[in-house]
Amino acid sequence: MKMELIQPFINAADAVLAQGLKSPMSIGNVSMEEEAYRRKGVAALVWITGDIEGRVIFDLDPETSVRVASQFAGTELPESDELVRETVCELANQVIGNAITTLNDEGFHFRVHPPVLHTSEHGAKSSEDTEALVICFETSSGNVFMNIALRYNRRRQGERTAGAGNS
Amino acid sequence: MEQFAPVRRSKDGQPVRYLVVDDSVFARKNLGQMIETFGGQVAGEAGDGMTAITEYERTNPDIVLMDITMPQMEGIEAAEKIVRQHPEARIVMVSSVGYQENIVAALQRGARHFVQKPVKPEVLYEVIKYVLGEDGTVAQAAGAGV
């Protein structure tokens, strides 16, 4: 996965989290996920289709998700509140939407699907052409994990190359 | 949350009535809180484009705040259908996906403005005033100017 694909997601997460939590955040551990995805707590998954395909998962442990959701909502929420899961989904939606906006303006075309709660404990193991990168954002409310597994759509990439060659 | 000078309807001085359309309950609540700080009133809510159309008919709001990426029917298509039936409808698209093509498509199909998420209250407030134009009046905030 190339950095040109990843950087817009990092920038978007930085902007959305900093605004919502009203405090700066920093990037912690960045790693390639070699084993199958293991959910940490409340996780929202967004599928992306188009020139680049794959999925992005936002994952927060239960305590962090409550703190983040409470901060975003401006009121203390109990762990059982549906709004906690809703907030994680909307957080994912905003970060991914902003990243896609940047990538689209750079010439990539996508369709973003509505976020869904990722409820299973495990996900598919990443493959050679769909590497998963896990980025940990350290915030004042706890760690927010963004798990990105994207790959270039070879057919669309071929069309883009052919188009560039014709112009 | 910051308080703003209330925006009222010019014709009767009543609060501006909003229809909030977003598949995220969190986003609807968040926009609802902002609307309160603008002195407005949430007339209805919808979680998808299809419901937005029926809710528009039921509530006849002054302004619609419409998300784009939603299940069943997306916001741009819903906006187009509402405006076809009600050319006077004032629809503001509110979405995290704010690239040029999306904005142009929304405006071409009848939306009046576009606000990117995460929504900054001060930005939405200015857009609301702009979209209402002469049909909206900024009332004196309580206790202000004394």
PDB file of C-alpha atoms in Angstrom:
ATOM      1  CA  MET A   1       0.000   0.000   0.000  1.00  0.00           C
ATOM      2  CA  LYS A   2       1.513   3.301  -1.032  1.00  0.00           C
ATOM      3  CA  MET A   3       1.914   6.262   1.262  1.00  0.00           C
ATOM      4  CA  GLU A   4      -0.037   8.447  -1.189  1.00  0.00           C
ATOM      5  CA  LEU A   5      -3.087   6.391  -0.242  1.00  0.00           C
ATOM      6  CA  ILE A   6      -2.463   6.425   3.490  1.00  0.00           C
ATOM      7  CA  GLN A   7      -1.535  10.039   4.141  1.00  0.00           C
ATOM      8  CA  PRO A   8      -5.028  11.465   3.402  1.00  0.00           C
ATOM      9  CA  PHE A   9      -6.512   9.063   5.974  1.00  0.00           C
ATOM     10  CA  ILE A  10      -3.980  10.161   8.595  1.00  0.00           C
ATOM     11  CA  ASN A  11      -4.601  13.849   7.865  1.00  0.00           C
ATOM     12  CA  ALA A  12      -8.368  13.364   7.985  1.00  0.00           C
ATOM     13  CA  ALA A  13      -8.218  11.428  11.269  1.00  0.00           C
ATOM     14  CA  ASP A  14      -6.023  14.136  12.746  1.00  0.00           C
ATOM     15  CA  ALA A  15      -8.472  16.881  11.727  1.00  0.00           C
ATOM     16  CA  VAL A  16     -11.670  15.061  12.755  1.00  0.00           C
ATOM     17  CA  LEU A  17     -10.371  13.736  16.084  1.00  0.00           C
ATOM     18  CA  ALA A  18      -8.725  17.024  17.048  1.00  0.00           C
ATOM     19  CA  GLN A  19     -11.921  18.968  16.331  1.00  0.00           C
ATOM     20  CA  GLY A  20     -14.245  16.478  18.011  1.00  0.00           C
ATOM     21  CA  LEU A  21     -12.099  15.893  21.075  1.00  0.00           C
ATOM     22  CA  LYS A  22     -10.969  19.521  21.258  1.00  0.00           C
ATOM     23  CA  SER A  23      -7.394  18.447  21.933  1.00  0.00           C
ATOM     24  CA  PRO A  24      -4.413  17.492  19.775  1.00  0.00           C
ATOM     25  CA  MET A  25      -3.550  13.871  19.078  1.00  0.00           C
ATOM     26  CA  SER A  26      -0.385  12.103  18.032  1.00  0.00           C
ATOM     27  CA  ILE A  27       0.380   9.082  15.907  1.00  0.00           C
ATOM     28  CA  GLY A  28       1.567   6.132  17.952  1.00  0.00           C
ATOM     29  CA  ASN A  29       2.440   2.699  16.691  1.00  0.00           C
ATOM     30  CA  VAL A  30       2.118   1.989  12.951  1.00  0.00           C
ATOM     31  CA  SER A  31       2.298  -1.648  11.910  1.00  0.00           C
ATOM     32  CA  MET A  32       1.457  -4.036   9.122  1.00  0.00           C
ATOM     33  CA  GLU A  33      -1.122  -6.548  10.215  1.00  0.00           C
ATOM     34  CA  GLU A  34       0.102 -10.017   9.444  1.00  0.00           C
ATOM     35  CA  GLU A  35      -2.539 -12.023  11.231  1.00  0.00           C
ATOM     36  CA  ALA A  36      -6.279 -11.899  10.752  1.00  0.00           C
ATOM     37  CA  TYR A  37      -7.946  -8.780  12.086  1.00  0.00           C
ATOM     38  CA  ARG A  38      -8.972  -9.043  15.756  1.00  0.00           C
ATOM     39  CA  ARG A  39     -11.555  -6.599  17.013  1.00  0.00           C
ATOM     40  CA  LYS A  40     -10.535  -4.581  20.078  1.00  0.00           C
ATOM     41  CA  GLY A  41     -13.896  -3.192  21.090  1.00  0.00           C
ATOM     42  CA  VAL A  42     -16.413  -1.011  19.255  1.00  0.00           C
ATOM     43  CA  ALA A  43     -15.516  -1.140  15.572  1.00  0.00           C
ATOM     44  CA  ALA A  44     -17.024   0.572  12.529  1.00  0.00           C
ATOM     45  CA  LEU A  45     -16.267  -0.718   9.056  1.00  0.00           C
ATOM     46  CA  VAL A  46     -16.530   1.237   5.806  1.00  0.00           C
ATOM     47  CA  TRP A  47     -16.236  -0.370   2.383  1.00  0.00           C
ATOM     48  CA  ILE A  48     -14.727   1.584  -0.485  1.00  0.00           C
ATOM     49  CA  THR A  49     -15.142   0.668  -4.134  1.00  0.00           C
ATOM     50  CA  GLY A  50     -13.755   2.283  -7.267  1.00  0.00           C
ATOM     51  CA  ASP A  51     -10.201   3.002  -8.425  1.00  0.00           C
ATOM     52  CA  ILE A  52      -9.046   1.729  -5.048  1.00  0.00           C
ATOM     53  CA  GLU A  53     -10.981  -0.950  -3.229  1.00  0.00           C
ATOM     54  CA  GLY A  54     -11.027  -2.348   0.251  1.00  0.00           C
ATOM     55  CA  ARG A  55     -12.121  -1.458   3.715  1.00  0.00           C
ATOM     56  CA  VAL A  56     -11.216   0.757   6.623  1.00  0.00           C
ATOM     57  CA  ILE A  57     -12.039  -0.155  10.217  1.00  0.00           C
ATOM     58  CA  PHE A  58     -12.123   2.216  13.155  1.00  0.00           C
ATOM     59  CA  ASP A  59     -11.678   0.325  16.375  1.00  0.00           C
ATOM     60  CA  LEU A  60     -11.773   1.594  19.958  1.00  0.00           C
ATOM     61  CA  ASP A  61     -11.662  -0.427  23.158  1.00  0.00           C
ATOM     62  CA  PRO A  62     -14.942  -0.182  25.129  1.00  0.00           C
ATOM     63  CA  GLU A  63     -13.722   2.390  27.672  1.00  0.00           C
ATOM     64  CA  THR A  64     -12.167   4.620  25.015  1.00  0.00           C
ATOM     65  CA  SER A  65     -15.280   4.437  22.848  1.00  0.00           C
ATOM     66  CA  VAL A  66     -17.403   5.726  25.757  1.00  0.00           C
ATOM     67  CA  ARG A  67     -14.966   8.569  26.480  1.00  0.00           C
ATOM     68  CA  VAL A  68     -14.714   9.553  22.795  1.00  0.00           C
ATOM     69  CA  ALA A  69     -18.486   9.350  22.232  1.00  0.00           C
ATOM     70  CA  SER A  70     -19.157  11.374  25.392  1.00  0.00           C
ATOM     71  CA  GLN A  71     -16.718  14.023  24.236  1.00  0.00           C
ATOM     72  CA  PHE A  72     -18.270  14.170  20.755  1.00  0.00           C
ATOM     73  CA  ALA A  73     -21.810  14.228  22.193  1.00  0.00           C
ATOM     74  CA  GLY A  74     -20.944  16.840  24.804  1.00  0.00           C
ATOM     75  CA  THR A  75     -22.486  14.742  27.568  1.00  0.00           C
ATOM     76  CA  GLU A  76     -21.556  11.666  29.628  1.00  0.00           C
ATOM     77  CA  LEU A  77     -22.834   8.505  27.952  1.00  0.00           C
ATOM     78  CA  PRO A  78     -23.140   5.055  29.546  1.00  0.00           C
ATOM     79  CA  GLU A  79     -21.299   2.172  27.870  1.00  0.00           C
ATOM     80  CA  SER A  80     -24.582   0.529  26.975  1.00  0.00           C
ATOM     81  CA  ASP A  81     -25.831   3.566  25.066  1.00  0.00           C
ATOM     82  CA  GLU A  82     -26.506   2.953  21.390  1.00  0.00           C
ATOM     83  CA  LEU A  83     -25.119   6.428  20.763  1.00  0.00           C
ATOM     84  CA  VAL A  84     -21.618   5.166  21.619  1.00  0.00           C
ATOM     85  CA  ARG A  85     -21.659   2.767  18.645  1.00  0.00           C
ATOM     86  CA  GLU A  86     -23.363   5.391  16.477  1.00  0.00           C
ATOM     87  CA  THR A  87     -20.618   7.878  17.286  1.00  0.00           C
ATOM     88  CA  VAL A  88     -17.851   5.453  16.320  1.00  0.00           C
ATOM     89  CA  CYS A  89     -19.637   4.847  12.998  1.00  0.00           C
ATOM     90  CA  GLU A  90     -20.013   8.571  12.363  1.00  0.00           C
ATOM     91  CA  LEU A  91     -16.379   9.133  13.321  1.00  0.00           C
ATOM     92  CA  ALA A  92     -15.344   6.556  10.716  1.00  0.00           C
ATOM     93  CA  ASN A  93     -17.698   8.111   8.178  1.00  0.00           C
ATOM     94  CA  GLN A  94     -16.247  11.580   8.674  1.00  0.00           C
ATOM     95  CA  VAL A  95     -12.598  10.516   8.574  1.00  0.00           C
ATOM     96  CA  ILE A  96     -13.040   8.320   5.518  1.00  0.00           C
ATOM     97  CA  GLY A  97     -15.239  10.870   3.748  1.00  0.00           C
ATOM     98  CA  ASN A  98     -12.629  13.580   4.232  1.00  0.00           C
ATOM     99  CA  ALA A  99      -9.801  11.282   3.071  1.00  0.00           C
ATOM    100  CA  ILE A 100     -11.771  10.220   0.004  1.00  0.00           C
ATOM    101  CA  THR A 101     -12.419  13.878  -0.797  1.00  0.00           C
ATOM    102  CA  THR A 102      -8.674  14.525  -0.902  1.00  0.00           C
ATOM    103  CA  LEU A 103      -7.963  11.412  -2.981  1.00  0.00           C
ATOM    104  CA  ASN A 104     -10.782  12.241  -5.381  1.00  0.00           C
ATOM    105  CA  ASP A 105      -9.347  15.697  -5.953  1.00  0.00           C
ATOM    106  CA  GLU A 106      -6.072  13.888  -6.817  1.00  0.00           C
ATOM    107  CA  GLY A 107      -7.837  11.937  -9.554  1.00  0.00           C
ATOM    108  CA  PHE A 108      -9.002   8.728  -7.847  1.00  0.00           C
ATOM    109  CA  HIS A 109     -12.673   7.903  -8.063  1.00  0.00           C
ATOM    110  CA  PHE A 110     -14.518   6.035  -5.349  1.00  0.00           C
ATOM    111  CA  ARG A 111     -17.801   5.128  -3.874  1.00  0.00           C
ATOM    112  CA  VAL A 112     -17.987   5.155  -0.080  1.00  0.00           C
ATOM    113  CA  HIS A 113     -20.553   2.859   1.495  1.00  0.00           C
ATOM    114  CA  PRO A 114     -22.375   3.714   4.730  1.00  0.00           C
ATOM    115  CA  PRO A 115     -20.499   2.578   7.850  1.00  0.00           C
ATOM    116  CA  VAL A 116     -21.582  -0.633   9.535  1.00  0.00           C
ATOM    117  CA  LEU A 117     -20.768  -1.950  12.983  1.00  0.00           C
ATOM    118  CA  HIS A 118     -18.195  -4.715  12.804  1.00  0.00           C
ATOM    119  CA  THR A 119     -19.455  -7.259  15.283  1.00  0.00           C
ATOM    120  CA  SER A 120     -17.463 -10.424  14.608  1.00  0.00           C
ATOM    121  CA  GLU A 121     -14.328 -10.989  16.655  1.00  0.00           C
ATOM    122  CA  HIS A 122     -12.134 -11.698  13.645  1.00  0.00           C
ATOM    123  CA  GLY A 123     -11.820 -10.457  10.085  1.00  0.00           C
ATOM    124  CA  ALA A 124     -10.269 -11.862   6.949  1.00  0.00           C
ATOM    125  CA  LYS A 125      -6.514 -12.301   6.955  1.00  0.00           C
ATOM    126  CA  SER A 126      -4.787  -9.731   4.789  1.00  0.00           C
ATOM    127  CA  SER A 127      -3.315 -11.014   1.544  1.00  0.00           C
ATOM    128  CA  GLU A 128      -0.373 -10.013  -0.600  1.00  0.00           C
ATOM    129  CA  ASP A 129      -2.379  -7.523  -2.649  1.00  0.00           C
ATOM    130  CA  THR A 130      -4.550  -6.366   0.255  1.00  0.00           C
ATOM    131  CA  GLU A 131      -2.109  -5.510   2.995  1.00  0.00           C
ATOM    132  CA  ALA A 132      -3.613  -4.143   6.162  1.00  0.00           C
ATOM    133  CA  LEU A 133      -1.946  -1.226   7.894  1.00  0.00           C
ATOM    134  CA  VAL A 134      -2.847  -0.476  11.500  1.00  0.00           C
ATOM    135  CA  ILE A 135      -2.323   3.067  12.752  1.00  0.00           C
ATOM    136  CA  CYS A 136      -2.768   3.964  16.402  1.00  0.00           C
ATOM    137  CA  PHE A 137      -3.854   7.534  17.158  1.00  0.00           C
ATOM    138  CA  GLU A 138      -3.083   8.538  20.737  1.00  0.00           C
ATOM    139  CA  THR A 139      -5.746  10.941  21.958  1.00  0.00           C
ATOM    140  CA  SER A 140      -6.633  12.457  25.309  1.00  0.00           C
ATOM    141  CA  SER A 141      -9.513   9.952  25.512  1.00  0.00           C
ATOM    142  CA  GLY A 142      -7.434   6.873  24.686  1.00  0.00           C
ATOM    143  CA  ASN A 143      -6.112   5.064  21.637  1.00  0.00           C
ATOM    144  CA  VAL A 144      -8.076   5.018  18.373  1.00  0.00           C
ATOM    145  CA  PHE A 145      -7.026   2.337  15.897  1.00  0.00           C
ATOM    146  CA  MET A 146      -7.491   2.724  12.149  1.00  0.00           C
ATOM    147  CA  ASN A 147      -7.053  -0.506  10.194  1.00  0.00           C
ATOM    148  CA  ILE A 148      -6.739   0.112   6.456  1.00  0.00           C
ATOM    149  CA  ALA A 149      -6.750  -2.648   3.845  1.00  0.00           C
ATOM    150  CA  LEU A 150      -6.888  -1.205   0.340  1.00  0.00           C
ATOM    151  CA  ARG A 151      -5.663  -2.268  -3.048  1.00  0.00           C
ATOM    152  CA  TYR A 152      -5.603  -0.712  -6.468  1.00  0.00           C
ATOM    153  CA  ASN A 153      -8.403  -1.915  -8.693  1.00  0.00           C
ATOM    154  CA  ARG A 154      -6.294  -3.433 -11.496  1.00  0.00           C
ATOM    155  CA  ARG A 155      -9.005  -3.065 -14.155  1.00  0.00           C
ATOM    156  CA  ARG A 156      -9.619   0.583 -13.249  1.00  0.00           C
ATOM    157  CA  GLN A 157      -5.881   1.209 -12.972  1.00  0.00           C
ATOM    158  CA  GLY A 158      -5.452  -0.179 -16.506  1.00  0.00           C
ATOM    159  CA  GLU A 159      -8.149   2.156 -17.778  1.00  0.00           C
ATOM    160  CA  ARG A 160      -6.496   5.105 -16.047  1.00  0.00           C
ATOM    161  CA  THR A 161      -3.096   4.242 -17.554  1.00  0.00           C
ATOM    162  CA  ALA A 162      -4.599   3.773 -21.010  1.00  0.00           C
ATOM    163  CA  GLY A 163      -6.455   7.068 -20.645  1.00  0.00           C
ATOM    164  CA  ALA A 164      -3.259   8.855 -19.658  1.00  0.00           C
ATOM    165  CA  GLY A 165      -1.460   7.285 -22.630  1.00  0.00           C
ATOM    166  CA  ASN A 166      -4.127   8.530 -25.011  1.00  0.00           C
ATOM    167  CA  SER A 167      -4.087  12.096 -23.766  1.00  0.00           C
TER     168      SER A 167
ATOM    169  CA  MET B   1     -22.084  24.844  22.680  1.00  0.00           C
ATOM    170  CA  GLU B   2     -21.782  28.422  21.459  1.00  0.00           C
ATOM    171  CA  GLN B   3     -25.016  30.420  21.241  1.00  0.00           C
ATOM    172  CA  PHE B   4     -25.902  32.412  18.139  1.00  0.00           C
ATOM    173  CA  ALA B   5     -28.286  35.287  17.559  1.00  0.00           C
ATOM    174  CA  PRO B   6     -31.573  33.498  16.742  1.00  0.00           C
ATOM    175  CA  VAL B   7     -32.564  33.300  13.092  1.00  0.00           C
ATOM    176  CA  ARG B   8     -36.337  33.663  12.631  1.00  0.00           C
ATOM    177  CA  ARG B   9     -38.699  33.470   9.700  1.00  0.00           C
ATOM    178  CA  SER B  10     -39.268  36.976   8.336  1.00  0.00           C
ATOM    179  CA  LYS B  11     -42.923  36.346   7.511  1.00  0.00           C
ATOM    180  CA  ASP B  12     -44.105  35.538  11.048  1.00  0.00           C
ATOM    181  CA  GLY B  13     -41.103  35.815  13.387  1.00  0.00           C
ATOM    182  CA  GLN B  14     -41.389  32.117  14.252  1.00  0.00           C
ATOM    183  CA  PRO B  15     -38.362  29.801  14.616  1.00  0.00           C
ATOM    184  CA  VAL B  16     -36.985  28.367  11.377  1.00  0.00           C
ATOM    185  CA  ARG B  17     -38.157  24.747  10.997  1.00  0.00           C
ATOM    186  CA  TYR B  18     -35.631  22.115   9.883  1.00  0.00           C
ATOM    187  CA  LEU B  19     -35.821  18.614   8.498  1.00  0.00           C
ATOM    188  CA  VAL B  20     -32.637  16.724   9.429  1.00  0.00           C
ATOM    189  CA  VAL B  21     -31.731  13.787   7.177  1.00  0.00           C
ATOM    190  CA  ASP B  22     -28.825  11.536   8.106  1.00  0.00           C
ATOM    191  CA  ASP B  23     -28.491   7.783   8.610  1.00  0.00           C
ATOM    192  CA  SER B  24     -26.429   8.429  11.733  1.00  0.00           C
ATOM    193  CA  VAL B  25     -28.453   9.054  14.899  1.00  0.00           C
ATOM    194  CA  PHE B  26     -25.389  10.742  16.336  1.00  0.00           C
ATOM    195  CA  ALA B  27     -25.165  13.151  13.386  1.00  0.00           C
ATOM    196  CA  ARG B  28     -28.884  13.970  13.651  1.00  0.00           C
ATOM    197  CA  LYS B  29     -28.561  14.685  17.377  1.00  0.00           C
ATOM    198  CA  ASN B  30     -25.488  16.806  16.774  1.00  0.00           C
ATOM    199  CA  LEU B  31     -27.211  18.858  14.070  1.00  0.00           C
ATOM    200  CA  GLY B  32     -30.296  19.145  16.278  1.00  0.00           C
ATOM    201  CA  GLN B  33     -28.182  20.676  19.048  1.00  0.00           C
ATOM    202  CA  MET B  34     -26.710  23.180  16.589  1.00  0.00           C
ATOM    203  CA  ILE B  35     -30.186  24.074  15.321  1.00  0.00           C
ATOM    204  CA  GLU B  36     -31.236  24.854  18.894  1.00  0.00           C
ATOM    205  CA  THR B  37     -28.300  27.223  19.293  1.00  0.00           C
ATOM    206  CA  PHE B  38     -29.468  28.989  16.093  1.00  0.00           C
ATOM    207  CA  GLY B  39     -32.927  29.457  17.658  1.00  0.00           C
ATOM    208  CA  GLY B  40     -34.446  26.950  15.225  1.00  0.00           C
ATOM    209  CA  GLN B  41     -36.717  23.947  15.630  1.00  0.00           C
ATOM    210  CA  VAL B  42     -36.343  20.376  14.355  1.00  0.00           C
ATOM    211  CA  ALA B  43     -39.621  19.691  12.534  1.00  0.00           C
ATOM    212  CA  GLY B  44     -38.684  16.167  11.504  1.00  0.00           C
ATOM    213  CA  GLU B  45     -35.908  13.618  11.069  1.00  0.00           C
ATOM    214  CA  ALA B  46     -35.167  10.927   8.500  1.00  0.00           C
ATOM    215  CA  GLY B  47     -32.500   8.245   8.238  1.00  0.00           C
ATOM    216  CA  ASP B  48     -32.611   7.736   4.471  1.00  0.00           C
ATOM    217  CA  GLY B  49     -33.645   9.500   1.275  1.00  0.00           C
ATOM    218  CA  MET B  50     -36.998   7.735   0.888  1.00  0.00           C
ATOM    219  CA  THR B  51     -38.142   8.753   4.366  1.00  0.00           C
ATOM    220  CA  ALA B  52     -36.821  12.272   3.734  1.00  0.00           C
ATOM    221  CA  ILE B  53     -39.286  12.696   0.873  1.00  0.00           C
ATOM    222  CA  THR B  54     -42.296  11.634   2.948  1.00  0.00           C
ATOM    223  CA  GLU B  55     -41.109  13.673   5.930  1.00  0.00           C
ATOM    224  CA  TYR B  56     -40.760  16.726   3.707  1.00  0.00           C
ATOM    225  CA  GLU B  57     -44.379  16.340   2.610  1.00  0.00           C
ATOM    226  CA  ARG B  58     -45.498  15.904   6.213  1.00  0.00           C
ATOM    227  CA  THR B  59     -43.529  18.712   7.854  1.00  0.00           C
ATOM    228  CA  ASN B  60     -43.044  21.264   5.035  1.00  0.00           C
ATOM    229  CA  PRO B  61     -39.808  22.579   6.628  1.00  0.00           C
ATOM    230  CA  ASP B  62     -38.074  25.869   5.896  1.00  0.00           C
ATOM    231  CA  ILE B  63     -34.709  24.132   5.470  1.00  0.00           C
ATOM    232  CA  VAL B  64     -33.548  20.557   4.887  1.00  0.00           C
ATOM    233  CA  LEU B  65     -30.117  19.444   6.097  1.00  0.00           C
ATOM    234  CA  MET B  66     -29.362  16.377   3.976  1.00  0.00           C
ATOM    235  CA  ASP B  67     -26.548  13.833   4.227  1.00  0.00           C
ATOM    236  CA  ILE B  68     -25.334  12.229   0.969  1.00  0.00           C
ATOM    237  CA  THR B  69     -24.173   8.696   1.734  1.00  0.00           C
ATOM    238  CA  MET B  70     -27.217   6.869   3.067  1.00  0.00           C
ATOM    239  CA  PRO B  71     -28.828   3.461   2.621  1.00  0.00           C
ATOM    240  CA  GLN B  72     -31.807   2.876   0.282  1.00  0.00           C
ATOM    241  CA  MET B  73     -31.758   6.277  -1.392  1.00  0.00           C
ATOM    242  CA  GLU B  74     -28.810   8.654  -1.273  1.00  0.00           C
ATOM    243  CA  GLY B  75     -29.154  12.326  -0.435  1.00  0.00           C
ATOM    244  CA  ILE B  76     -28.556  13.785  -3.884  1.00  0.00           C
ATOM    245  CA  GLU B  77     -31.314  11.681  -5.438  1.00  0.00           C
ATOM    246  CA  ALA B  78     -33.691  12.542  -2.589  1.00  0.00           C
ATOM    247  CA  ALA B  79     -32.886  16.242  -2.980  1.00  0.00           C
ATOM    248  CA  GLU B  80     -33.647  16.062  -6.685  1.00  0.00           C
ATOM    249  CA  LYS B  81     -37.010  14.386  -6.065  1.00  0.00           C
ATOM    250  CA  ILE B  82     -37.999  16.910  -3.393  1.00  0.00           C
ATOM    251  CA  VAL B  83     -37.017  19.908  -5.521  1.00  0.00           C
ATOM    252  CA  ARG B  84     -38.889  18.495  -8.531  1.00  0.00           C
ATOM    253  CA  GLN B  85     -42.085  18.522  -6.453  1.00  0.00           C
ATOM    254  CA  HIS B  86     -41.242  21.640  -4.438  1.00  0.00           C
ATOM    255  CA  PRO B  87     -38.993  24.015  -6.397  1.00  0.00           C
ATOM    256  CA  GLU B  88     -38.965  26.384  -3.421  1.00  0.00           C
ATOM    257  CA  ALA B  89     -37.317  23.742  -1.166  1.00  0.00           C
ATOM    258  CA  ARG B  90     -34.124  24.911   0.487  1.00  0.00           C
ATOM    259  CA  ILE B  91     -31.811  21.937   0.790  1.00  0.00           C
ATOM    260  CA  VAL B  92     -28.325  22.133   2.272  1.00  0.00           C
ATOM    261  CA  MET B  93     -26.192  19.041   1.725  1.00  0.00           C
ATOM    262  CA  VAL B  94     -24.162  18.082   4.812  1.00  0.00           C
ATOM    263  CA  SER B  95     -21.632  15.366   4.068  1.00  0.00           C
ATOM    264  CA  SER B  96     -18.107  14.243   4.864  1.00  0.00           C
ATOM    265  CA  VAL B  97     -17.595  13.444   1.178  1.00  0.00           C
ATOM    266  CA  GLY B  98     -16.990  16.914  -0.202  1.00  0.00           C
ATOM    267  CA  TYR B  99     -15.217  16.498  -3.488  1.00  0.00           C
ATOM    268  CA  GLN B 100     -15.930  18.723  -6.442  1.00  0.00           C
ATOM    269  CA  GLU B 101     -18.042  16.264  -8.449  1.00  0.00           C
ATOM    270  CA  ASN B 102     -20.312  15.551  -5.496  1.00  0.00           C
ATOM    271  CA  ILE B 103     -20.856  19.233  -4.779  1.00  0.00           C
ATOM    272  CA  VAL B 104     -21.551  20.064  -8.420  1.00  0.00           C
ATOM    273  CA  ALA B 105     -23.946  17.114  -8.754  1.00  0.00           C
ATOM    274  CA  ALA B 106     -25.845  18.199  -5.645  1.00  0.00           C
ATOM    275  CA  LEU B 107     -26.116  21.814  -6.764  1.00  0.00           C
ATOM    276  CA  GLN B 108     -27.165  20.805 -10.273  1.00  0.00           C
ATOM    277  CA  ARG B 109     -29.961  18.698  -8.841  1.00  0.00           C
ATOM    278  CA  GLY B 110     -31.385  21.476  -6.743  1.00  0.00           C
ATOM    279  CA  ALA B 111     -29.428  21.718  -3.499  1.00  0.00           C
ATOM    280  CA  ARG B 112     -28.753  25.302  -2.440  1.00  0.00           C
ATOM    281  CA  HIS B 113     -25.482  24.809  -0.581  1.00  0.00           C
ATOM    282  CA  PHE B 114     -22.959  22.293   0.731  1.00  0.00           C
ATOM    283  CA  VAL B 115     -21.346  21.972   4.165  1.00  0.00           C
ATOM    284  CA  GLN B 116     -18.600  19.453   4.821  1.00  0.00           C
ATOM    285  CA  LYS B 117     -18.487  17.312   7.959  1.00  0.00           C
ATOM    286  CA  PRO B 118     -17.292  17.634  10.626  1.00  0.00           C
ATOM    287  CA  VAL B 119     -19.699  20.555  10.743  1.00  0.00           C
ATOM    288  CA  LYS B 120     -18.468  23.755  12.325  1.00  0.00           C
ATOM    289  CA  PRO B 121     -21.494  25.519  13.903  1.00  0.00           C
ATOM    290  CA  GLU B 122     -20.324  28.952  12.788  1.00  0.00           C
ATOM    291  CA  VAL B 123     -20.066  27.754   9.173  1.00  0.00           C
ATOM    292  CA  LEU B 124     -23.522  26.154   9.178  1.00  0.00           C
ATOM    293  CA  TYR B 125     -24.999  29.280  10.799  1.00  0.00           C
ATOM    294  CA  GLU B 126     -23.671  31.505   8.007  1.00  0.00           C
ATOM    295  CA  VAL B 127     -24.900  29.060   5.344  1.00  0.00           C
ATOM    296  CA  ILE B 128     -28.388  29.004   6.922  1.00  0.00           C
ATOM    297  CA  LYS B 129     -28.575  32.805   6.855  1.00  0.00           C
ATOM    298  CA  TYR B 130     -27.369  32.867   3.248  1.00  0.00           C
ATOM    299  CA  VAL B 131     -29.821  30.205   2.085  1.00  0.00           C
ATOM    300  CA  LEU B 132     -32.781  31.856   3.836  1.00  0.00           C
ATOM    301  CA  GLY B 133     -31.901  35.215   2.341  1.00  0.00           C
ATOM    302  CA  GLU B 134     -34.729  37.717   2.846  1.00  0.00           C
ATOM    303  CA  ASP B 135     -36.962  34.984   4.263  1.00  0.00           C
ATOM    304  CA  GLY B 136     -34.831  34.895   7.410  1.00  0.00           C
ATOM    305  CA  THR B 137     -34.207  37.573  10.012  1.00  0.00           C
ATOM    306  CA  VAL B 138     -31.530  37.603  12.652  1.00  0.00           C
ATOM    307  CA  ALA B 139     -33.297  38.478  15.875  1.00  0.00           C
ATOM    308  CA  GLN B 140     -31.644  40.363  18.693  1.00  0.00           C
ATOM    309  CA  ALA B 141     -30.116  37.824  21.088  1.00  0.00           C
ATOM    310  CA  ALA B 142     -31.690  37.849  24.546  1.00  0.00           C
ATOM    311  CA  GLY B 143     -29.938  40.362  26.748  1.00  0.00           C
ATOM    312  CA  ALA B 144     -27.863  41.699  23.865  1.00  0.00           C
ATOM    313  CA  GLY B 145     -27.591  45.385  23.074  1.00  0.00           C
ATOM    314  CA  VAL B 146     -29.012  46.510  26.429  1.00  0.00           C
TER     315      VAL B 146
END
